[in-house]
Amino acid sequence: MGNNYGYIRVSSTDQNEDRQLDAMHEIGISENNIYMDKQSGKDFERPQYKRLVKKLQPGDILYILSIDRLGRNYEEIQKQWRILTKESGVDICVIDMPLLDTRNGKDLMGTFIADLVLQILSFVAQNERENIRKRQAEGIAAAKARGVIFGRPTAVLPEDFEKIIKVWEKKQITISEALKQCNISESTFYRRLREYRLINNTKNRK
């Protein structure tokens, strides 16, 4: 008999993992054998998932609540499933989908059904991810059309910015004092300084 492990994934620190944790506790998986990542399911570059895979041994059982908690990339889900079940000798149980339990149906028909269900569900998971991304892009485009501005607001320069530059260039004030008078960051100061010099150089050539 192998060990039982649980894997939990939520897309960000804002999502709640309680439902997945409750499912693992109901099965009786110890807290030490539950691994959780809080990041996107677009790939498997996740620290806790990697730790879990290194821990798994032949005969172990890996529980996940639903296939999209494993990942949302169709090809990657298929690849990881094959690595775990075929190469590592680990059984996988998808709690919300009893047909995806590799302990059952070890015969040809059972394997065929499980593979078919896996393909369908992993396709649905990726399709949902792409739909979410599409809706986000449409939402951003609509917001921009209404005049919503994304990103950090543009820093407003003081009216005497040119004077501050000249005083700073003459080393009459330090960069810290110049930043304080302008009320901007150092990177913004140098960026605006380049813009100022470029405009002046263009004017002088005319």
PDB file of C-alpha atoms in Angstrom:
ATOM      1  CA  MET A   1       0.000   0.000   0.000  1.00  0.00           C
ATOM      2  CA  GLY A   2       1.318   3.420  -0.980  1.00  0.00           C
ATOM      3  CA  ASN A   3       0.728   6.804   0.573  1.00  0.00           C
ATOM      4  CA  ASN A   4      -2.149   9.150  -0.150  1.00  0.00           C
ATOM      5  CA  TYR A   5      -1.383  12.678  -1.314  1.00  0.00           C
ATOM      6  CA  GLY A   6      -3.538  15.649  -2.194  1.00  0.00           C
ATOM      7  CA  TYR A   7      -2.822  18.487  -4.588  1.00  0.00           C
ATOM      8  CA  ILE A   8      -4.610  21.843  -4.405  1.00  0.00           C
ATOM      9  CA  ARG A   9      -4.320  24.778  -6.758  1.00  0.00           C
ATOM     10  CA  VAL A  10      -5.974  28.172  -6.719  1.00  0.00           C
ATOM     11  CA  SER A  11      -5.326  30.783  -9.365  1.00  0.00           C
ATOM     12  CA  SER A  12      -4.221  33.547  -7.019  1.00  0.00           C
ATOM     13  CA  THR A  13      -3.866  34.498  -3.369  1.00  0.00           C
ATOM     14  CA  ASP A  14      -7.365  36.005  -3.566  1.00  0.00           C
ATOM     15  CA  GLN A  15      -9.114  32.685  -4.206  1.00  0.00           C
ATOM     16  CA  ASN A  16     -10.286  30.435  -1.415  1.00  0.00           C
ATOM     17  CA  GLU A  17      -8.939  26.900  -1.161  1.00  0.00           C
ATOM     18  CA  ASP A  18     -11.328  25.728   1.599  1.00  0.00           C
ATOM     19  CA  ARG A  19     -13.485  23.530  -0.655  1.00  0.00           C
ATOM     20  CA  GLN A  20     -10.459  21.637  -1.910  1.00  0.00           C
ATOM     21  CA  LEU A  21      -9.018  21.313   1.598  1.00  0.00           C
ATOM     22  CA  ASP A  22     -12.323  20.000   2.949  1.00  0.00           C
ATOM     23  CA  ALA A  23     -12.397  17.338   0.224  1.00  0.00           C
ATOM     24  CA  MET A  24      -8.866  16.196   1.123  1.00  0.00           C
ATOM     25  CA  HIS A  25      -9.679  16.071   4.842  1.00  0.00           C
ATOM     26  CA  GLU A  26     -12.826  14.016   4.185  1.00  0.00           C
ATOM     27  CA  ILE A  27     -10.696  11.417   2.414  1.00  0.00           C
ATOM     28  CA  GLY A  28      -8.357  11.379   5.383  1.00  0.00           C
ATOM     29  CA  ILE A  29      -5.217  12.805   3.797  1.00  0.00           C
ATOM     30  CA  SER A  30      -2.828  14.134   6.446  1.00  0.00           C
ATOM     31  CA  GLU A  31      -1.894  17.801   6.396  1.00  0.00           C
ATOM     32  CA  ASN A  32       1.742  16.912   5.679  1.00  0.00           C
ATOM     33  CA  ASN A  33       0.724  15.146   2.463  1.00  0.00           C
ATOM     34  CA  ILE A  34      -1.280  18.046   1.030  1.00  0.00           C
ATOM     35  CA  TYR A  35       0.562  20.299  -1.420  1.00  0.00           C
ATOM     36  CA  MET A  36      -0.857  23.625  -2.551  1.00  0.00           C
ATOM     37  CA  ASP A  37       0.081  26.204  -5.175  1.00  0.00           C
ATOM     38  CA  LYS A  38      -1.471  29.629  -5.517  1.00  0.00           C
ATOM     39  CA  GLN A  39      -0.860  30.461  -9.153  1.00  0.00           C
ATOM     40  CA  SER A  40      -2.136  30.049 -12.680  1.00  0.00           C
ATOM     41  CA  GLY A  41      -2.802  26.641 -14.211  1.00  0.00           C
ATOM     42  CA  LYS A  42      -1.367  27.623 -17.591  1.00  0.00           C
ATOM     43  CA  ASP A  43       1.701  25.411 -17.036  1.00  0.00           C
ATOM     44  CA  PHE A  44       3.281  23.132 -14.439  1.00  0.00           C
ATOM     45  CA  GLU A  45       6.105  25.431 -13.358  1.00  0.00           C
ATOM     46  CA  ARG A  46       4.776  25.435  -9.802  1.00  0.00           C
ATOM     47  CA  PRO A  47       7.040  24.945  -6.756  1.00  0.00           C
ATOM     48  CA  GLN A  48       4.712  22.779  -4.645  1.00  0.00           C
ATOM     49  CA  TYR A  49       3.674  20.615  -7.571  1.00  0.00           C
ATOM     50  CA  LYS A  50       7.330  19.952  -8.365  1.00  0.00           C
ATOM     51  CA  ARG A  51       7.994  19.020  -4.730  1.00  0.00           C
ATOM     52  CA  LEU A  52       5.020  16.669  -4.795  1.00  0.00           C
ATOM     53  CA  VAL A  53       6.140  14.905  -7.984  1.00  0.00           C
ATOM     54  CA  LYS A  54       9.579  14.277  -6.459  1.00  0.00           C
ATOM     55  CA  LYS A  55       7.900  12.806  -3.369  1.00  0.00           C
ATOM     56  CA  LEU A  56       5.552  10.412  -5.193  1.00  0.00           C
ATOM     57  CA  GLN A  57       6.487   6.744  -5.346  1.00  0.00           C
ATOM     58  CA  PRO A  58       5.000   3.779  -7.262  1.00  0.00           C
ATOM     59  CA  GLY A  59       1.776   2.702  -5.580  1.00  0.00           C
ATOM     60  CA  ASP A  60       0.977   6.148  -4.150  1.00  0.00           C
ATOM     61  CA  ILE A  61      -2.396   7.763  -4.838  1.00  0.00           C
ATOM     62  CA  LEU A  62      -2.734  11.414  -5.821  1.00  0.00           C
ATOM     63  CA  TYR A  63      -6.091  13.088  -5.168  1.00  0.00           C
ATOM     64  CA  ILE A  64      -7.260  16.263  -6.890  1.00  0.00           C
ATOM     65  CA  LEU A  65     -10.720  17.766  -6.590  1.00  0.00           C
ATOM     66  CA  SER A  66     -11.224  18.431 -10.312  1.00  0.00           C
ATOM     67  CA  ILE A  67      -9.133  18.202 -13.458  1.00  0.00           C
ATOM     68  CA  ASP A  68      -8.810  21.995 -13.811  1.00  0.00           C
ATOM     69  CA  ARG A  69      -7.077  22.071 -10.397  1.00  0.00           C
ATOM     70  CA  LEU A  70      -4.336  19.978 -11.964  1.00  0.00           C
ATOM     71  CA  GLY A  71      -4.005  22.452 -14.840  1.00  0.00           C
ATOM     72  CA  ARG A  72      -5.696  24.291 -17.685  1.00  0.00           C
ATOM     73  CA  ASN A  73      -3.346  23.504 -20.542  1.00  0.00           C
ATOM     74  CA  TYR A  74      -4.733  20.623 -22.641  1.00  0.00           C
ATOM     75  CA  GLU A  75      -1.399  19.225 -23.806  1.00  0.00           C
ATOM     76  CA  GLU A  76       0.326  19.708 -20.448  1.00  0.00           C
ATOM     77  CA  ILE A  77      -2.446  17.913 -18.545  1.00  0.00           C
ATOM     78  CA  GLN A  78      -2.170  14.941 -20.898  1.00  0.00           C
ATOM     79  CA  LYS A  79       1.618  14.912 -20.527  1.00  0.00           C
ATOM     80  CA  GLN A  80       1.605  15.112 -16.716  1.00  0.00           C
ATOM     81  CA  TRP A  81      -1.088  12.447 -16.446  1.00  0.00           C
ATOM     82  CA  ARG A  82       1.034  10.106 -18.570  1.00  0.00           C
ATOM     83  CA  ILE A  83       4.204  10.827 -16.554  1.00  0.00           C
ATOM     84  CA  LEU A  84       2.495  10.186 -13.231  1.00  0.00           C
ATOM     85  CA  THR A  85       0.497   7.084 -14.170  1.00  0.00           C
ATOM     86  CA  LYS A  86       2.727   5.398 -16.750  1.00  0.00           C
ATOM     87  CA  GLU A  87       6.266   6.413 -15.808  1.00  0.00           C
ATOM     88  CA  SER A  88       5.982   6.975 -12.035  1.00  0.00           C
ATOM     89  CA  GLY A  89       3.406   4.254 -11.362  1.00  0.00           C
ATOM     90  CA  VAL A  90       1.146   6.575  -9.395  1.00  0.00           C
ATOM     91  CA  ASP A  91      -2.657   6.298  -9.313  1.00  0.00           C
ATOM     92  CA  ILE A  92      -4.722   9.457  -9.730  1.00  0.00           C
ATOM     93  CA  CYS A  93      -8.204  10.050  -8.385  1.00  0.00           C
ATOM     94  CA  VAL A  94     -10.222  13.061  -9.565  1.00  0.00           C
ATOM     95  CA  ILE A  95     -12.758  13.428  -6.756  1.00  0.00           C
ATOM     96  CA  ASP A  96     -15.422  15.264  -8.764  1.00  0.00           C
ATOM     97  CA  MET A  97     -15.195  12.762 -11.643  1.00  0.00           C
ATOM     98  CA  PRO A  98     -15.266   9.110 -10.466  1.00  0.00           C
ATOM     99  CA  LEU A  99     -14.530   7.877 -14.004  1.00  0.00           C
ATOM    100  CA  LEU A 100     -11.090   9.459 -13.627  1.00  0.00           C
ATOM    101  CA  ASP A 101      -9.805   7.072 -10.988  1.00  0.00           C
ATOM    102  CA  THR A 102      -6.955   4.974 -12.326  1.00  0.00           C
ATOM    103  CA  ARG A 103      -7.428   2.376  -9.575  1.00  0.00           C
ATOM    104  CA  ASN A 104     -10.617   1.282 -11.339  1.00  0.00           C
ATOM    105  CA  GLY A 105     -10.894  -0.247 -14.764  1.00  0.00           C
ATOM    106  CA  LYS A 106      -7.338  -1.417 -15.264  1.00  0.00           C
ATOM    107  CA  ASP A 107      -8.495  -3.423 -18.266  1.00  0.00           C
ATOM    108  CA  LEU A 108      -8.440  -2.125 -21.841  1.00  0.00           C
ATOM    109  CA  MET A 109     -12.017  -0.798 -21.794  1.00  0.00           C
ATOM    110  CA  GLY A 110     -11.556   0.958 -18.445  1.00  0.00           C
ATOM    111  CA  THR A 111      -8.339   2.566 -19.627  1.00  0.00           C
ATOM    112  CA  PHE A 112      -9.995   3.660 -22.879  1.00  0.00           C
ATOM    113  CA  ILE A 113     -12.917   5.277 -21.045  1.00  0.00           C
ATOM    114  CA  ALA A 114     -10.612   7.052 -18.580  1.00  0.00           C
ATOM    115  CA  ASP A 115      -8.396   8.355 -21.392  1.00  0.00           C
ATOM    116  CA  LEU A 116     -11.431   9.576 -23.327  1.00  0.00           C
ATOM    117  CA  VAL A 117     -12.891  11.369 -20.302  1.00  0.00           C
ATOM    118  CA  LEU A 118      -9.483  12.903 -19.548  1.00  0.00           C
ATOM    119  CA  GLN A 119      -9.163  14.263 -23.073  1.00  0.00           C
ATOM    120  CA  ILE A 120     -12.624  15.801 -22.954  1.00  0.00           C
ATOM    121  CA  LEU A 121     -12.182  17.382 -19.519  1.00  0.00           C
ATOM    122  CA  SER A 122      -8.676  18.697 -20.195  1.00  0.00           C
ATOM    123  CA  PHE A 123      -9.964  20.219 -23.448  1.00  0.00           C
ATOM    124  CA  VAL A 124     -12.815  21.861 -21.525  1.00  0.00           C
ATOM    125  CA  ALA A 125     -10.346  23.187 -18.940  1.00  0.00           C
ATOM    126  CA  GLN A 126      -8.155  24.819 -21.581  1.00  0.00           C
ATOM    127  CA  ASN A 127     -11.165  26.127 -23.479  1.00  0.00           C
ATOM    128  CA  GLU A 128     -12.449  27.785 -20.308  1.00  0.00           C
ATOM    129  CA  ARG A 129      -9.027  29.351 -19.703  1.00  0.00           C
ATOM    130  CA  GLU A 130      -9.002  30.778 -23.225  1.00  0.00           C
ATOM    131  CA  ASN A 131     -12.549  32.082 -22.802  1.00  0.00           C
ATOM    132  CA  ILE A 132     -11.565  33.804 -19.546  1.00  0.00           C
ATOM    133  CA  ARG A 133      -8.598  35.424 -21.265  1.00  0.00           C
ATOM    134  CA  LYS A 134     -10.831  36.514 -24.160  1.00  0.00           C
ATOM    135  CA  ARG A 135     -13.408  38.016 -21.797  1.00  0.00           C
ATOM    136  CA  GLN A 136     -10.653  39.857 -19.930  1.00  0.00           C
ATOM    137  CA  ALA A 137      -9.307  41.310 -23.189  1.00  0.00           C
ATOM    138  CA  GLU A 138     -12.807  42.346 -24.259  1.00  0.00           C
ATOM    139  CA  GLY A 139     -13.409  43.931 -20.855  1.00  0.00           C
ATOM    140  CA  ILE A 140     -10.154  45.901 -21.039  1.00  0.00           C
ATOM    141  CA  ALA A 141     -10.951  47.068 -24.593  1.00  0.00           C
ATOM    142  CA  ALA A 142     -14.428  48.185 -23.522  1.00  0.00           C
ATOM    143  CA  ALA A 143     -13.027  50.011 -20.487  1.00  0.00           C
ATOM    144  CA  LYS A 144     -10.442  51.803 -22.643  1.00  0.00           C
ATOM    145  CA  ALA A 145     -13.204  52.827 -25.035  1.00  0.00           C
ATOM    146  CA  ARG A 146     -14.979  54.455 -22.065  1.00  0.00           C
ATOM    147  CA  GLY A 147     -11.821  56.348 -21.219  1.00  0.00           C
ATOM    148  CA  VAL A 148     -10.578  54.197 -18.354  1.00  0.00           C
ATOM    149  CA  ILE A 149      -6.796  54.519 -18.004  1.00  0.00           C
ATOM    150  CA  PHE A 150      -4.807  51.463 -16.930  1.00  0.00           C
ATOM    151  CA  GLY A 151      -1.402  51.437 -15.277  1.00  0.00           C
ATOM    152  CA  ARG A 152       0.203  54.001 -13.021  1.00  0.00           C
ATOM    153  CA  PRO A 153      -0.840  57.614 -13.591  1.00  0.00           C
ATOM    154  CA  THR A 154       1.642  59.821 -15.448  1.00  0.00           C
ATOM    155  CA  ALA A 155       3.760  61.839 -13.053  1.00  0.00           C
ATOM    156  CA  VAL A 156       3.034  65.567 -13.184  1.00  0.00           C
ATOM    157  CA  LEU A 157       6.202  67.644 -13.441  1.00  0.00           C
ATOM    158  CA  PRO A 158       6.537  70.962 -11.618  1.00  0.00           C
ATOM    159  CA  GLU A 159       6.368  74.112 -13.715  1.00  0.00           C
ATOM    160  CA  ASP A 160       9.991  74.929 -12.830  1.00  0.00           C
ATOM    161  CA  PHE A 161      11.281  71.503 -13.953  1.00  0.00           C
ATOM    162  CA  GLU A 162      13.639  73.133 -16.442  1.00  0.00           C
ATOM    163  CA  LYS A 163      15.047  75.387 -13.728  1.00  0.00           C
ATOM    164  CA  ILE A 164      15.561  72.407 -11.391  1.00  0.00           C
ATOM    165  CA  ILE A 165      17.434  70.547 -14.143  1.00  0.00           C
ATOM    166  CA  LYS A 166      19.776  73.473 -14.746  1.00  0.00           C
ATOM    167  CA  VAL A 167      20.487  73.924 -11.043  1.00  0.00           C
ATOM    168  CA  TRP A 168      21.131  70.173 -10.703  1.00  0.00           C
ATOM    169  CA  GLU A 169      23.392  70.122 -13.767  1.00  0.00           C
ATOM    170  CA  LYS A 170      25.467  72.892 -12.191  1.00  0.00           C
ATOM    171  CA  LYS A 171      25.777  70.648  -9.101  1.00  0.00           C
ATOM    172  CA  GLN A 172      24.139  73.300  -6.942  1.00  0.00           C
ATOM    173  CA  ILE A 173      21.736  70.661  -5.601  1.00  0.00           C
ATOM    174  CA  THR A 174      22.017  66.879  -5.219  1.00  0.00           C
ATOM    175  CA  ILE A 175      19.922  64.360  -7.127  1.00  0.00           C
ATOM    176  CA  SER A 176      18.017  63.661  -3.908  1.00  0.00           C
ATOM    177  CA  GLU A 177      17.098  67.324  -3.578  1.00  0.00           C
ATOM    178  CA  ALA A 178      16.080  67.471  -7.247  1.00  0.00           C
ATOM    179  CA  LEU A 179      13.812  64.425  -6.806  1.00  0.00           C
ATOM    180  CA  LYS A 180      12.292  65.963  -3.691  1.00  0.00           C
ATOM    181  CA  GLN A 181      11.538  69.244  -5.465  1.00  0.00           C
ATOM    182  CA  CYS A 182      10.019  67.409  -8.450  1.00  0.00           C
ATOM    183  CA  ASN A 183       8.187  64.877  -6.265  1.00  0.00           C
ATOM    184  CA  ILE A 184       9.024  62.023  -8.666  1.00  0.00           C
ATOM    185  CA  SER A 185      11.111  58.856  -8.600  1.00  0.00           C
ATOM    186  CA  GLU A 186      14.692  58.724  -9.829  1.00  0.00           C
ATOM    187  CA  SER A 187      13.795  56.589 -12.866  1.00  0.00           C
ATOM    188  CA  THR A 188      11.032  59.060 -13.837  1.00  0.00           C
ATOM    189  CA  PHE A 189      13.427  61.985 -13.360  1.00  0.00           C
ATOM    190  CA  TYR A 190      16.026  60.539 -15.737  1.00  0.00           C
ATOM    191  CA  ARG A 191      13.383  59.522 -18.268  1.00  0.00           C
ATOM    192  CA  ARG A 192      11.923  63.026 -18.299  1.00  0.00           C
ATOM    193  CA  LEU A 193      15.437  64.443 -18.424  1.00  0.00           C
ATOM    194  CA  ARG A 194      16.140  62.465 -21.622  1.00  0.00           C
ATOM    195  CA  GLU A 195      12.853  63.697 -23.104  1.00  0.00           C
ATOM    196  CA  TYR A 196      13.692  67.287 -22.160  1.00  0.00           C
ATOM    197  CA  ARG A 197      17.159  67.103 -23.732  1.00  0.00           C
ATOM    198  CA  LEU A 198      15.805  65.431 -26.868  1.00  0.00           C
ATOM    199  CA  ILE A 199      13.219  68.200 -27.340  1.00  0.00           C
ATOM    200  CA  ASN A 200      15.837  70.903 -26.759  1.00  0.00           C
ATOM    201  CA  ASN A 201      18.296  69.301 -29.184  1.00  0.00           C
ATOM    202  CA  THR A 202      15.564  69.105 -31.836  1.00  0.00           C
ATOM    203  CA  LYS A 203      14.721  72.784 -31.330  1.00  0.00           C
ATOM    204  CA  ASN A 204      18.382  73.813 -31.579  1.00  0.00           C
ATOM    205  CA  ARG A 205      18.796  72.037 -34.917  1.00  0.00           C
ATOM    206  CA  LYS A 206      15.957  73.995 -36.471  1.00  0.00           C
TER     207      LYS A 206
END
